[in-house]
XYZ file of C-alpha atoms in Angstrom:
624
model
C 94.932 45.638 109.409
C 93.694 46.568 112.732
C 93.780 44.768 115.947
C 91.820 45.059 119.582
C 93.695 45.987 122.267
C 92.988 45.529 125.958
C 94.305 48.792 128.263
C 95.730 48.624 131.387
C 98.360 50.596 132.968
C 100.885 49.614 135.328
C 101.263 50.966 139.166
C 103.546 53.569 138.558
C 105.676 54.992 135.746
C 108.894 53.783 136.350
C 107.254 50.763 136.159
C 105.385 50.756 133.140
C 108.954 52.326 131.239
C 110.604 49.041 132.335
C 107.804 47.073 131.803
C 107.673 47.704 128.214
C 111.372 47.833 127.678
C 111.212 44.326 128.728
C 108.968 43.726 126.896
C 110.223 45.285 123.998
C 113.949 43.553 124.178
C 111.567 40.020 124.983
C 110.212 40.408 121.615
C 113.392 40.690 120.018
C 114.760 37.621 121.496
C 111.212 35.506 120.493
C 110.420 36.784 117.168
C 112.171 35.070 114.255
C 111.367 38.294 111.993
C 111.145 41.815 112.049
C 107.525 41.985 110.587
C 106.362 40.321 113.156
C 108.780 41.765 116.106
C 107.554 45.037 114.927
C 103.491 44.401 114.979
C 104.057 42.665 118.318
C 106.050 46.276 119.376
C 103.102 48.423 118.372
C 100.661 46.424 120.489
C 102.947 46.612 123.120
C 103.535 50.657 122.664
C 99.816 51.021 122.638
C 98.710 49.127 125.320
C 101.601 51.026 127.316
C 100.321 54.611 126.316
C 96.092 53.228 126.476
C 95.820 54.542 122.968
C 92.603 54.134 121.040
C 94.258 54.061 118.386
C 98.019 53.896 116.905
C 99.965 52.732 113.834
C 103.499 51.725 112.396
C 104.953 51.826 109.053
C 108.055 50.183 108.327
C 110.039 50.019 104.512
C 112.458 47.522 104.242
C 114.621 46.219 101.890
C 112.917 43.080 101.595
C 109.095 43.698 103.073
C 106.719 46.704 104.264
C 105.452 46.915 107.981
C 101.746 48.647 108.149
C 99.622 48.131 110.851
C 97.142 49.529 113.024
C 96.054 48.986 116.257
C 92.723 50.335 118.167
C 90.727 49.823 121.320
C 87.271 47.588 120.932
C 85.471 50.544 122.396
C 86.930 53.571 121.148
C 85.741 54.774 117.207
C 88.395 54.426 115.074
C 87.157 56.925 112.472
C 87.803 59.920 115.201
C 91.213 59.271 115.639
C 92.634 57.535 111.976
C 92.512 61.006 109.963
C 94.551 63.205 112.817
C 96.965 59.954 113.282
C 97.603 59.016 109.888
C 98.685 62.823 109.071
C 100.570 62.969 112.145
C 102.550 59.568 111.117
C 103.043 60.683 107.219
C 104.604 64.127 108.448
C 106.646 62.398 111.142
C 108.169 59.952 108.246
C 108.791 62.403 105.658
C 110.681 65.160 107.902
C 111.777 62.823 110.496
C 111.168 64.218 113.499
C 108.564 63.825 116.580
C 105.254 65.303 116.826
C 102.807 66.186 119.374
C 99.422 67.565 118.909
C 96.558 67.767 121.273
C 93.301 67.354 120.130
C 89.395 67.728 121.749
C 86.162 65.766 120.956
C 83.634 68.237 120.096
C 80.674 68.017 122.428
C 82.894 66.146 125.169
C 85.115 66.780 127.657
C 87.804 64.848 126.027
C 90.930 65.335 125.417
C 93.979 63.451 123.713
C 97.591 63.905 122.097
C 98.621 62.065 118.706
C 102.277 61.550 119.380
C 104.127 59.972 116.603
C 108.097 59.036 116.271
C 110.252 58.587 113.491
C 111.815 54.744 113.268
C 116.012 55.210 112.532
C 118.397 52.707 112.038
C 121.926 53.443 113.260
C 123.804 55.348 111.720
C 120.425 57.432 111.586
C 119.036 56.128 108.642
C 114.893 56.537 109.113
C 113.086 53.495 107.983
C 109.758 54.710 109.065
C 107.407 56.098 112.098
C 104.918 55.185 114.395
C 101.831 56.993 115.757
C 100.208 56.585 119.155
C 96.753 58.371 120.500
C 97.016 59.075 124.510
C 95.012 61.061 126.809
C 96.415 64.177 127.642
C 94.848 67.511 128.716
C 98.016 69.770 128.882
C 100.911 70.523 126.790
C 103.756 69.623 129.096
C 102.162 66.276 129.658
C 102.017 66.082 125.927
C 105.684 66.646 125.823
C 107.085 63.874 128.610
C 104.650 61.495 126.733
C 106.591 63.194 123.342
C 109.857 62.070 124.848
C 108.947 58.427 125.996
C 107.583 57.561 122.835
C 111.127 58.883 121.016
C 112.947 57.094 123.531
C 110.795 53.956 122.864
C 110.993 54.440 118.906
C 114.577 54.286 119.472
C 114.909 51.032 121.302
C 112.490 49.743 118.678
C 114.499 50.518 115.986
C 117.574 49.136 117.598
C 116.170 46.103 118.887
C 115.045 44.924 115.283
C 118.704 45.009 114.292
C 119.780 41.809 116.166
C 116.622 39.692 115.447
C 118.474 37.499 113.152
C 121.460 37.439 115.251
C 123.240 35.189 117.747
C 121.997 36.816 121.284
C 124.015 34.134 123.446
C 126.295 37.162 123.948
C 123.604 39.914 123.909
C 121.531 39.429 126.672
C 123.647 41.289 128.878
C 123.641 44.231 126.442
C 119.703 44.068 126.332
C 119.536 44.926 129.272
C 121.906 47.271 129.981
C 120.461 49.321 126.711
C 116.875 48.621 128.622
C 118.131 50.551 131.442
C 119.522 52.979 129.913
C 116.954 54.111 127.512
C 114.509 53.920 131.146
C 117.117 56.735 132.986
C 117.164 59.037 129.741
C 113.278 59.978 130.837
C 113.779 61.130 134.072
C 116.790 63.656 132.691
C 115.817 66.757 131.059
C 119.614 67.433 129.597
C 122.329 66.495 128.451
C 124.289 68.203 131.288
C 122.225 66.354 134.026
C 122.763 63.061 132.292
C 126.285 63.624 131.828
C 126.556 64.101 135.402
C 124.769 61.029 136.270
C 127.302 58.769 134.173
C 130.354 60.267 135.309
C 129.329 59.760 139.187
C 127.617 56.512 138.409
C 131.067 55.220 136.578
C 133.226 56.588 139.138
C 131.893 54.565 142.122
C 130.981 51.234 140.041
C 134.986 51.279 139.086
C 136.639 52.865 141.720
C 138.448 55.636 139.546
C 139.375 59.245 140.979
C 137.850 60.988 137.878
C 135.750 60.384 135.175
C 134.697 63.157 132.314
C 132.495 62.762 129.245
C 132.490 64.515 126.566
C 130.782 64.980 123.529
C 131.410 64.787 120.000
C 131.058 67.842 117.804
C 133.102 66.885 114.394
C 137.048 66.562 115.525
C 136.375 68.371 118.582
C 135.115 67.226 121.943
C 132.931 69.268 123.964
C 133.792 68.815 128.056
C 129.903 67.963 129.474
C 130.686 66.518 133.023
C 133.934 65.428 135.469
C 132.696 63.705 137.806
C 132.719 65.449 141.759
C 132.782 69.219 140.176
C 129.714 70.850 139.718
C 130.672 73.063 137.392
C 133.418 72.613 134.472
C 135.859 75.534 133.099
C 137.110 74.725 129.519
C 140.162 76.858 129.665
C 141.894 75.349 133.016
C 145.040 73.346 132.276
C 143.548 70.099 133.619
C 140.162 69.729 131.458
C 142.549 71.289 128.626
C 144.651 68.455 128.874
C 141.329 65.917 129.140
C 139.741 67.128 126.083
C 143.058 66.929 123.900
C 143.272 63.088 125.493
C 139.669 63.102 124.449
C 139.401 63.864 120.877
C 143.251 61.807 120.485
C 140.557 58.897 121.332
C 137.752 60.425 119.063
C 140.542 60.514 115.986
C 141.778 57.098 116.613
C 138.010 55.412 117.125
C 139.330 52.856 119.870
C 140.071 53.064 123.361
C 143.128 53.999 124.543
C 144.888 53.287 127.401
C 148.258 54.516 129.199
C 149.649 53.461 132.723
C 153.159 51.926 134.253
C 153.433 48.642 133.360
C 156.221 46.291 134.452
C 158.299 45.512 131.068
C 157.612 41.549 131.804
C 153.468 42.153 131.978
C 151.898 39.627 130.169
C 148.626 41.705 129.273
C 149.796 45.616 128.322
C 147.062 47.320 127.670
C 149.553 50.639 126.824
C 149.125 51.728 123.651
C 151.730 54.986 124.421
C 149.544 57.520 122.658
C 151.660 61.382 122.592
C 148.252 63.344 124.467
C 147.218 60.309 127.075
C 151.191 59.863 128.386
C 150.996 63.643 128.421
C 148.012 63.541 130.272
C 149.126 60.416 132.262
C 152.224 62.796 133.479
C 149.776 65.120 134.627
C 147.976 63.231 137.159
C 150.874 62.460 138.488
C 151.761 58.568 136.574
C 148.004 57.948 137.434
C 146.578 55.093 134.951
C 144.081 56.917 131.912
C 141.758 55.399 129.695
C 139.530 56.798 127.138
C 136.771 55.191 125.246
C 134.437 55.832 122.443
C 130.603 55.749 122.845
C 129.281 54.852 119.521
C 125.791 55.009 117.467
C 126.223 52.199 114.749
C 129.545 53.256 112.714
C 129.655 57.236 114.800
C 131.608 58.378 117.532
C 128.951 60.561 119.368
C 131.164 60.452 122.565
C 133.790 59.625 125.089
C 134.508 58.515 128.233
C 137.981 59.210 129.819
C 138.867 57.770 133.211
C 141.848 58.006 135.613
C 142.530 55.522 138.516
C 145.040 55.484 141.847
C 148.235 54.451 140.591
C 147.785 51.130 142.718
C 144.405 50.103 140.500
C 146.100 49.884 137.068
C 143.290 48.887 134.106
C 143.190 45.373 133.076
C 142.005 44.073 129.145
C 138.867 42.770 130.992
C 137.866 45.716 132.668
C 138.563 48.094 130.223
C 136.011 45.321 128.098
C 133.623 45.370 131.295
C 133.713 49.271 130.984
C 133.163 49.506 127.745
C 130.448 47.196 127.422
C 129.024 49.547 130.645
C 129.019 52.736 128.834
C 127.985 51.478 125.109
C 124.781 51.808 126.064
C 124.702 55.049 126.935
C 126.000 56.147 123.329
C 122.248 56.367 121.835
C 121.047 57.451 124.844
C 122.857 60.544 124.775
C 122.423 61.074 120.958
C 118.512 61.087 121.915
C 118.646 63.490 125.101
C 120.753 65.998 122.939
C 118.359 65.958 120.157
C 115.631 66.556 122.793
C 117.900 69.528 124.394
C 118.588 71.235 121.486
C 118.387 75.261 121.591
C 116.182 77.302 118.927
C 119.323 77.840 116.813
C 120.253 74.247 116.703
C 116.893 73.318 116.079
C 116.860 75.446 113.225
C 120.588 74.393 112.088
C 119.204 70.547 111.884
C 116.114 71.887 110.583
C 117.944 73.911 107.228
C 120.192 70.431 107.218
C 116.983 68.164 106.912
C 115.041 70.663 104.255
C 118.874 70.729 101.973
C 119.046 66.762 101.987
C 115.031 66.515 101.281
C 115.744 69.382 98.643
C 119.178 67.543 97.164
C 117.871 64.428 96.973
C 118.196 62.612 93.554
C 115.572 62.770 90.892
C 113.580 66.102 93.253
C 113.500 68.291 90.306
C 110.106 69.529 90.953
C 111.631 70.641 94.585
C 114.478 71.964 93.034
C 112.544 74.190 90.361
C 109.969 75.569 93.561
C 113.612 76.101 95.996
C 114.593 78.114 92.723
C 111.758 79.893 92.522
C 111.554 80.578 96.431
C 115.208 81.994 96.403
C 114.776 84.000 93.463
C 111.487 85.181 94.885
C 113.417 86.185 97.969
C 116.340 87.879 96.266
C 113.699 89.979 94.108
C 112.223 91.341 97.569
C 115.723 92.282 98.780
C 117.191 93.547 96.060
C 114.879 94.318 93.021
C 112.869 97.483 92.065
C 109.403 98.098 92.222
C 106.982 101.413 90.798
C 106.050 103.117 94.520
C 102.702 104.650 94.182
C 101.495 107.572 96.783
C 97.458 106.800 96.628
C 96.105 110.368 98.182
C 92.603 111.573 98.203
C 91.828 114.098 95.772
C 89.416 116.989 94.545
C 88.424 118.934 91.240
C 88.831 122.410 91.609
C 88.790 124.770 88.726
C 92.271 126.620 87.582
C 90.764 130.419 87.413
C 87.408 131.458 88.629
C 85.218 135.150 87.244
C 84.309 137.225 90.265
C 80.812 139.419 90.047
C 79.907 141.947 91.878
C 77.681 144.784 92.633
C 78.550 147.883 90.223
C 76.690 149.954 92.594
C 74.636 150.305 95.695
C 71.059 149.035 94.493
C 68.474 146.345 94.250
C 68.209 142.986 92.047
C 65.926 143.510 89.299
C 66.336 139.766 87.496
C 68.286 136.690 87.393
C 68.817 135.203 84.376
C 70.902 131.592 85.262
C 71.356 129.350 88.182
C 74.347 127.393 89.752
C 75.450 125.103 87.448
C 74.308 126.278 83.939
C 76.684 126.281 80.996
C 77.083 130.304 79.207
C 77.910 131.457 76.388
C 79.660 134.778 75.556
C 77.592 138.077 76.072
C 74.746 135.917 77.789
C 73.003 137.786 79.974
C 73.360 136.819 83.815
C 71.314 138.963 86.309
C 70.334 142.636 86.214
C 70.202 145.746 88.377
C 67.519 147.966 88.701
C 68.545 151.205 86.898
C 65.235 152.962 87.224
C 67.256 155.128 89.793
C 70.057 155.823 87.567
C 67.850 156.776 84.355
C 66.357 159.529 85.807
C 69.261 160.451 87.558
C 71.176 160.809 84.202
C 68.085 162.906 82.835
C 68.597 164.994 85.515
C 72.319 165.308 84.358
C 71.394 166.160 81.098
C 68.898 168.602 81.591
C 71.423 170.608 84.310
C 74.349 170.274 81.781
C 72.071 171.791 79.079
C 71.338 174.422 81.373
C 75.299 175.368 82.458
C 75.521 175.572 78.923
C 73.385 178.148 77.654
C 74.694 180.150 80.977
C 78.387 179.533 79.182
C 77.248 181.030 76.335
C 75.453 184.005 77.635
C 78.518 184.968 79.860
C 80.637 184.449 76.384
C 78.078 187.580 75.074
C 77.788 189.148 77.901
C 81.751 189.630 78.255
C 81.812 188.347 81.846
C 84.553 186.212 81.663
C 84.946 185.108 85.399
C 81.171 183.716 84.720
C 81.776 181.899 81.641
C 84.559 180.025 83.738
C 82.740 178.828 86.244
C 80.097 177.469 84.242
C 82.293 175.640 82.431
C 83.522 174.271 85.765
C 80.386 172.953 86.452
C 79.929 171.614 82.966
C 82.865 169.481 83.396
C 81.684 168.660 86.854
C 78.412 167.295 85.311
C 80.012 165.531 82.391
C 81.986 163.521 84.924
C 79.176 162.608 87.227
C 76.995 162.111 83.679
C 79.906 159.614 82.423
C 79.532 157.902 85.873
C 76.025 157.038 86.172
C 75.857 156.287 81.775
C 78.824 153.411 83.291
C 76.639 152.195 86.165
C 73.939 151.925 83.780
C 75.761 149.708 81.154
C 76.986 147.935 83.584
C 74.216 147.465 85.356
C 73.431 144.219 82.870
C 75.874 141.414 83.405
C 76.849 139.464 80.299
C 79.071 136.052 80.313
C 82.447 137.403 79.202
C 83.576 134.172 78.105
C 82.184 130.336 77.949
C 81.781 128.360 81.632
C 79.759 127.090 84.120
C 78.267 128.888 87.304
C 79.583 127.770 90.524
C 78.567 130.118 92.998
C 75.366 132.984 92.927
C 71.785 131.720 93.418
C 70.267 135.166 92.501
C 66.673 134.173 91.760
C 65.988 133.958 95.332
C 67.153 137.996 96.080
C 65.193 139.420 93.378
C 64.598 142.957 95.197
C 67.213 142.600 97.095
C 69.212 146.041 98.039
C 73.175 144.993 97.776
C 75.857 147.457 99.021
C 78.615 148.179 95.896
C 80.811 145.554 95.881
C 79.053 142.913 96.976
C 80.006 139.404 95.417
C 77.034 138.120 93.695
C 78.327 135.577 90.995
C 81.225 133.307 90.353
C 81.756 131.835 86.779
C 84.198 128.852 85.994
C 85.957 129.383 82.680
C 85.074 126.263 79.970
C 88.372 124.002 79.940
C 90.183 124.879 82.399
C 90.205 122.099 85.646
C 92.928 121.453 87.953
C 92.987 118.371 90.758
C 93.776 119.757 94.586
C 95.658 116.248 96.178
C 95.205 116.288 99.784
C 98.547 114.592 100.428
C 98.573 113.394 104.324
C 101.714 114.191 106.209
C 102.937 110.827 106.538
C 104.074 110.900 102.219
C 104.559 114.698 101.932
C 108.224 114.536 101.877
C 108.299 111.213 98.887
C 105.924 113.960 96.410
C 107.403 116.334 94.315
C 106.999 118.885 91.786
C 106.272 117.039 88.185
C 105.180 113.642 89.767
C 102.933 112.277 87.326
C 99.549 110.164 87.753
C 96.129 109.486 87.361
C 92.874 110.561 88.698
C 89.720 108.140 89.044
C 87.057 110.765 89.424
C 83.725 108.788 91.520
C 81.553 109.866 89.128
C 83.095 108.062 86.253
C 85.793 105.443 87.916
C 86.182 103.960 84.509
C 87.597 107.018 82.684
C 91.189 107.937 84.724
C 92.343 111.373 84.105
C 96.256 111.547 83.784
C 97.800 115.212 85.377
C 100.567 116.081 86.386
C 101.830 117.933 89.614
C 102.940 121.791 89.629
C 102.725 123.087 93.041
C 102.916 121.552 96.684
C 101.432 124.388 98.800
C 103.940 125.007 101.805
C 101.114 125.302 104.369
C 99.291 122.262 105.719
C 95.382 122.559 106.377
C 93.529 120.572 108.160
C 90.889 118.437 106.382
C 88.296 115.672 108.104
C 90.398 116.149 111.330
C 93.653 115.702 110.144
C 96.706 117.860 108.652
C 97.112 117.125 105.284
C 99.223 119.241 102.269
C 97.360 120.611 98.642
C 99.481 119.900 95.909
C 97.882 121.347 92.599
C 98.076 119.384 89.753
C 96.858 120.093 85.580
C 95.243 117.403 83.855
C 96.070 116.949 80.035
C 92.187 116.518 78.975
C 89.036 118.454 80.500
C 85.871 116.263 79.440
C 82.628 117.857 79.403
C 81.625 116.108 82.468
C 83.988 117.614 84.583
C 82.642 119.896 87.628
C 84.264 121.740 90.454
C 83.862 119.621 93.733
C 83.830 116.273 92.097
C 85.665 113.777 94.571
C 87.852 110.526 93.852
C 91.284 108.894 93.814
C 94.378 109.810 92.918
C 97.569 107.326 92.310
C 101.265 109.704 92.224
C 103.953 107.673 90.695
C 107.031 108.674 92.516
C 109.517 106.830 91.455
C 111.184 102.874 91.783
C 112.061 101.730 94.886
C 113.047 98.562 96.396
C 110.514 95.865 96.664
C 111.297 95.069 100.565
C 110.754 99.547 101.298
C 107.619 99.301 99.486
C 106.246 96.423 101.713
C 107.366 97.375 104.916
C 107.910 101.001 105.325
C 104.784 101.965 106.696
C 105.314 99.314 109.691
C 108.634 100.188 110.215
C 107.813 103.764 110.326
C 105.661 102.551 112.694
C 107.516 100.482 115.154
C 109.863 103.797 114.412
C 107.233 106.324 116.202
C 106.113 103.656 118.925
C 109.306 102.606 120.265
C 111.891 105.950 119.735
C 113.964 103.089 117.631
């Protein structure tokens, strides 16, 4: 149900904190139950902050509190959705929230605060929401810590509805008071050091210390007149042993010199308070517990002039002074927590959510989160090196010029397929016909002069013809191998790569010049351009697959045989060849075909995979 508020603020805020801790504890001594106490307290809460909107929830043992409150003037719809998330989240992890939030279209701006409700000894019972304007985060957070501190004296109010408050009037509003000082301090420390000054003037002692409880142990906040304490000296030593004897024991504890005829000893003759009572020199000691329902969350220990011994009634007025102060300081240490206690209470919270009864689902996801986590760090996973990559044939047929001539005809272009004794391109031999007739004819003649010498009987003639017949037959054999090879025949089945000769027909080529290049059939290899970053994780018989771009869907599988020592540069950057042979070589396979190619090298852990590349990284930018 919702109900209209009307919003006005008080003069100043000290005044509007006691204002609605008065009204607050007024509620708990006029309301006969907590249903209703706790409505009244969320009107009250709201017209304190001028929310638009705010809510409570409540689960008792006997009834459910669930109410909402808005403004007449402000839409409710804006603010419900943010607010009603905010209060669910604050129930279920029990802690405070603050979020600031905008109006689109508007200027304004506002923070959903919401508290959890706890009932000593921190039991939650619930949370409420509030909507309050706000424009910057560190207003957001004072407003955070007012409504806590209000949620608190809330919760503790409701507690002693249904009892007798003849004797609790007093103790209303001392709490009142309290709970208004814990604003204004933004640690424990300063609030420690508040108390112990405060105490030592209202009762006229010569030192007072608190300490706080951590387990058995006490932890030495504040001694009144020192600024700063020192663990370690003798006399806080002695203190903090006095200290937790009080913590063990639960009770105050009291040691002075007493006359042996005193009708009202309050001596108990504890071993660490007369030891600490010897100390200051037969000085009366007291210690006393500060509690949170059934805890001991800290203590008080005082010590007087010997002529001002304690008394039962004001060892009862002093510890009705500091009980107060026990929540109080639970709250301001929850709100000065550090990250790592934050995230201490935080694991604590998340294992009692998680170990609750009958949470099997959260059990079976925690499972599945920690085994999840202890695959990263310690299981193996395939690495894969994913490089670009090339087709580039295994052996390629050189063809030159036989001799210095012209281009008669071409016979095939770039790219055809050959067969065997196909003919490729021809020289003109016109040349080298008649210059073998010419051969002929003057080897013909050296031969009938042979002869004739041979008849003749001149010997020294018949010799040097046949000199020059051999001479001939050699420059004959010559010009009959120029002409045979001056038609070029496929030696073997491939593809042209290279050699666009029907474009030089005419031509006059020097001997020697290349003119052709011919890819044998069946006989690929893949050139990985590895970058430098992965050279070092490849290595020789690495196997993977290729994904050519011209047919993705048909991966080729090689395997690598050389990693060339040099690195060249390709596309502006430094990158090393490795050769690799791939076990088929399908038909559509052509030299300069470009794709992808995926190196399995090897299992390594799942956490390397993932992150080497940044912390290689973070290696190169900062020297680490």
């Amino acid at each position: 149900m919702a109900t209209a508020l009307n919003n006005s603020a008080p003069a100043t805020a000290e005044e509007a904190r006691a204002d609605i801790c008065a009204a607050l504890c007024e509620l708990a001594a006029t309301c006969q139950t907590k249903p209703k106490y706790y409505r009244g307290a969320l009107r009250a809460l709201a017209t304190h902050f001028g929310s638009p909107y705010a809510a409570i929830h409540v689960a008792q043992a006997t009834s459910t509190v669930d109410e909402r409150a808005s403004s007449e003037t402000d839409n409710i719809v804006i603010w419900e959705p943010v607010a009603e998330e905010a209060l669910l989240e604050s129930q279920a992890e029990n802690v405070p929230i603050a979020r600031l939030y905008g109006i689109a279209g508007t200027s304004l701006q506002a923070a959903v605060l919401a508290a959890p409700l706890c009932e000593p000894p921190d039991r939650p019972i619930g949370a409420l929401v509030v909507v309050a304007r706000c424009d910057n985060r560190p207003l957001a957070k004072a407003l955070l810590g007012e409504l806590v501190a209000l949620a608190a004296l809330t919760a503790t109010r409701a507690r002693v509805i249904e009892a007798d408050r003849a004797s609790g009037t007093g103790d209303d509003t001392a709490l009142m008071h309290a709970f208004v000082k814990a604003v204004d301090f933004e640690s424990l420390h300063d609030l420690a050091f508040a108390v112990t000054n405060s105490l030592k003037n209202k009762f006229a002692c010569d030192q007072v210390t608190l300490g706080q409880a951590r387990g058995a142990r006490i932890r030495v906040l504040s001694i009144s007149g020192l600024d700063n304490v020192y663990p370690k000296s003798p006399g806080v030593r002695h203190i903090r042993q006095a200290m937790e004897e009080c913590l063990d024991e639960g009770e105050a504890i009291c040691h002075q010199d007493e006359d042996k005829w005193s009708e009202q000893s309050v001596v108990t003759n504890h071993c660490l308070h007369r030891r600490w009572h010897a100390e200051t020199g037969n000085s009366p000691v007291a210690s006393l517990p500060l509690r949170v329902g059934n805890r001991c969350v800290a203590v008080v220990a005082l010590s007087r002039p010997k002529q001002l011994p304690f008394t039962p009634g004001e060892l009862a007025e002093i510890g009705q002074a500091v009980a107060p102060f026990g929540p109080v300081m639970e709250l301001v240490a929850k709100a000065d927590r550090g990250l790592v206690s934050h995230a201490t209470d935080a694991l604590k919270r998340s294992l009692r959510w998680l170990l609750a009864p009958r949470t099997y689902r959260r059990k079976a996801i925690a499972v599945a989160i920690l085994a999840g986590i202890a695959f990263f760090c310690f299981g193996g996973i395939g690495y894969r090196i994913t490089v670009s990559s090339q087709i580039a044939p295994t052996e390629i047929l050189y063809f030159a010029s036989p001799y210095e001539g012209t281009i008669k005809a071409c016979h095939v272009d770039v790219g055809d397929r050959v067969e065997p004794g196909q003919p490729l391109y021809e020289m003109d031999a016109m040349e080298l016909e008649l210059q073998r007739d010419e051969f002929e004819s003057d080897l013909e003649v050296l031969r009938l002069r042979a002869n004739q010498a041979l008849v003749s009987g001149d010997v020294k003639a018949a010799a040097l013809a046949s000199a020059e017949i051999r001479v001939l037959d050699a420059r004959l054999a010559i010009t009959r191998h120029n002409l045979a090879e001056a038609r070029v025949q496929a030696p073997c089945r491939g593809t042209i790569v290279a050699g666009e000769l029907s474009k030089r027909i005419g031509e006059a080529v020097p001997l020697g010049t290349p003119l052709m290049e011919l890819v044998p059939e069946g006989d690929w290899s893949i050139e990985l351009l590895v970058p430098e970053a992965v050279a070092a994780e490849l290595q020789v018989g690495f196997q993977g697959r290729f994904a050519c771009n011209a047919r993705p869907g048909e991966p080729l599988h090689f395997t690598v045989t050389r990693i060339r020592p040099l690195p060249q540069p390709r596309n502006g950057k430094n990158v090393f060849i490795a050769d690799a042979t791939v076990e088929d070589n399908p038909a559509w396979m052509r030299a300069g075909m470009e794709g992808v190619a995926r190196i399995d090298a090897g299992t390594r852990r799942v956490w390397w995979v993932a992150l080497h590349r940044m912390i290689d990284y973070l290696r190169l930018t900062f020297w680490l």
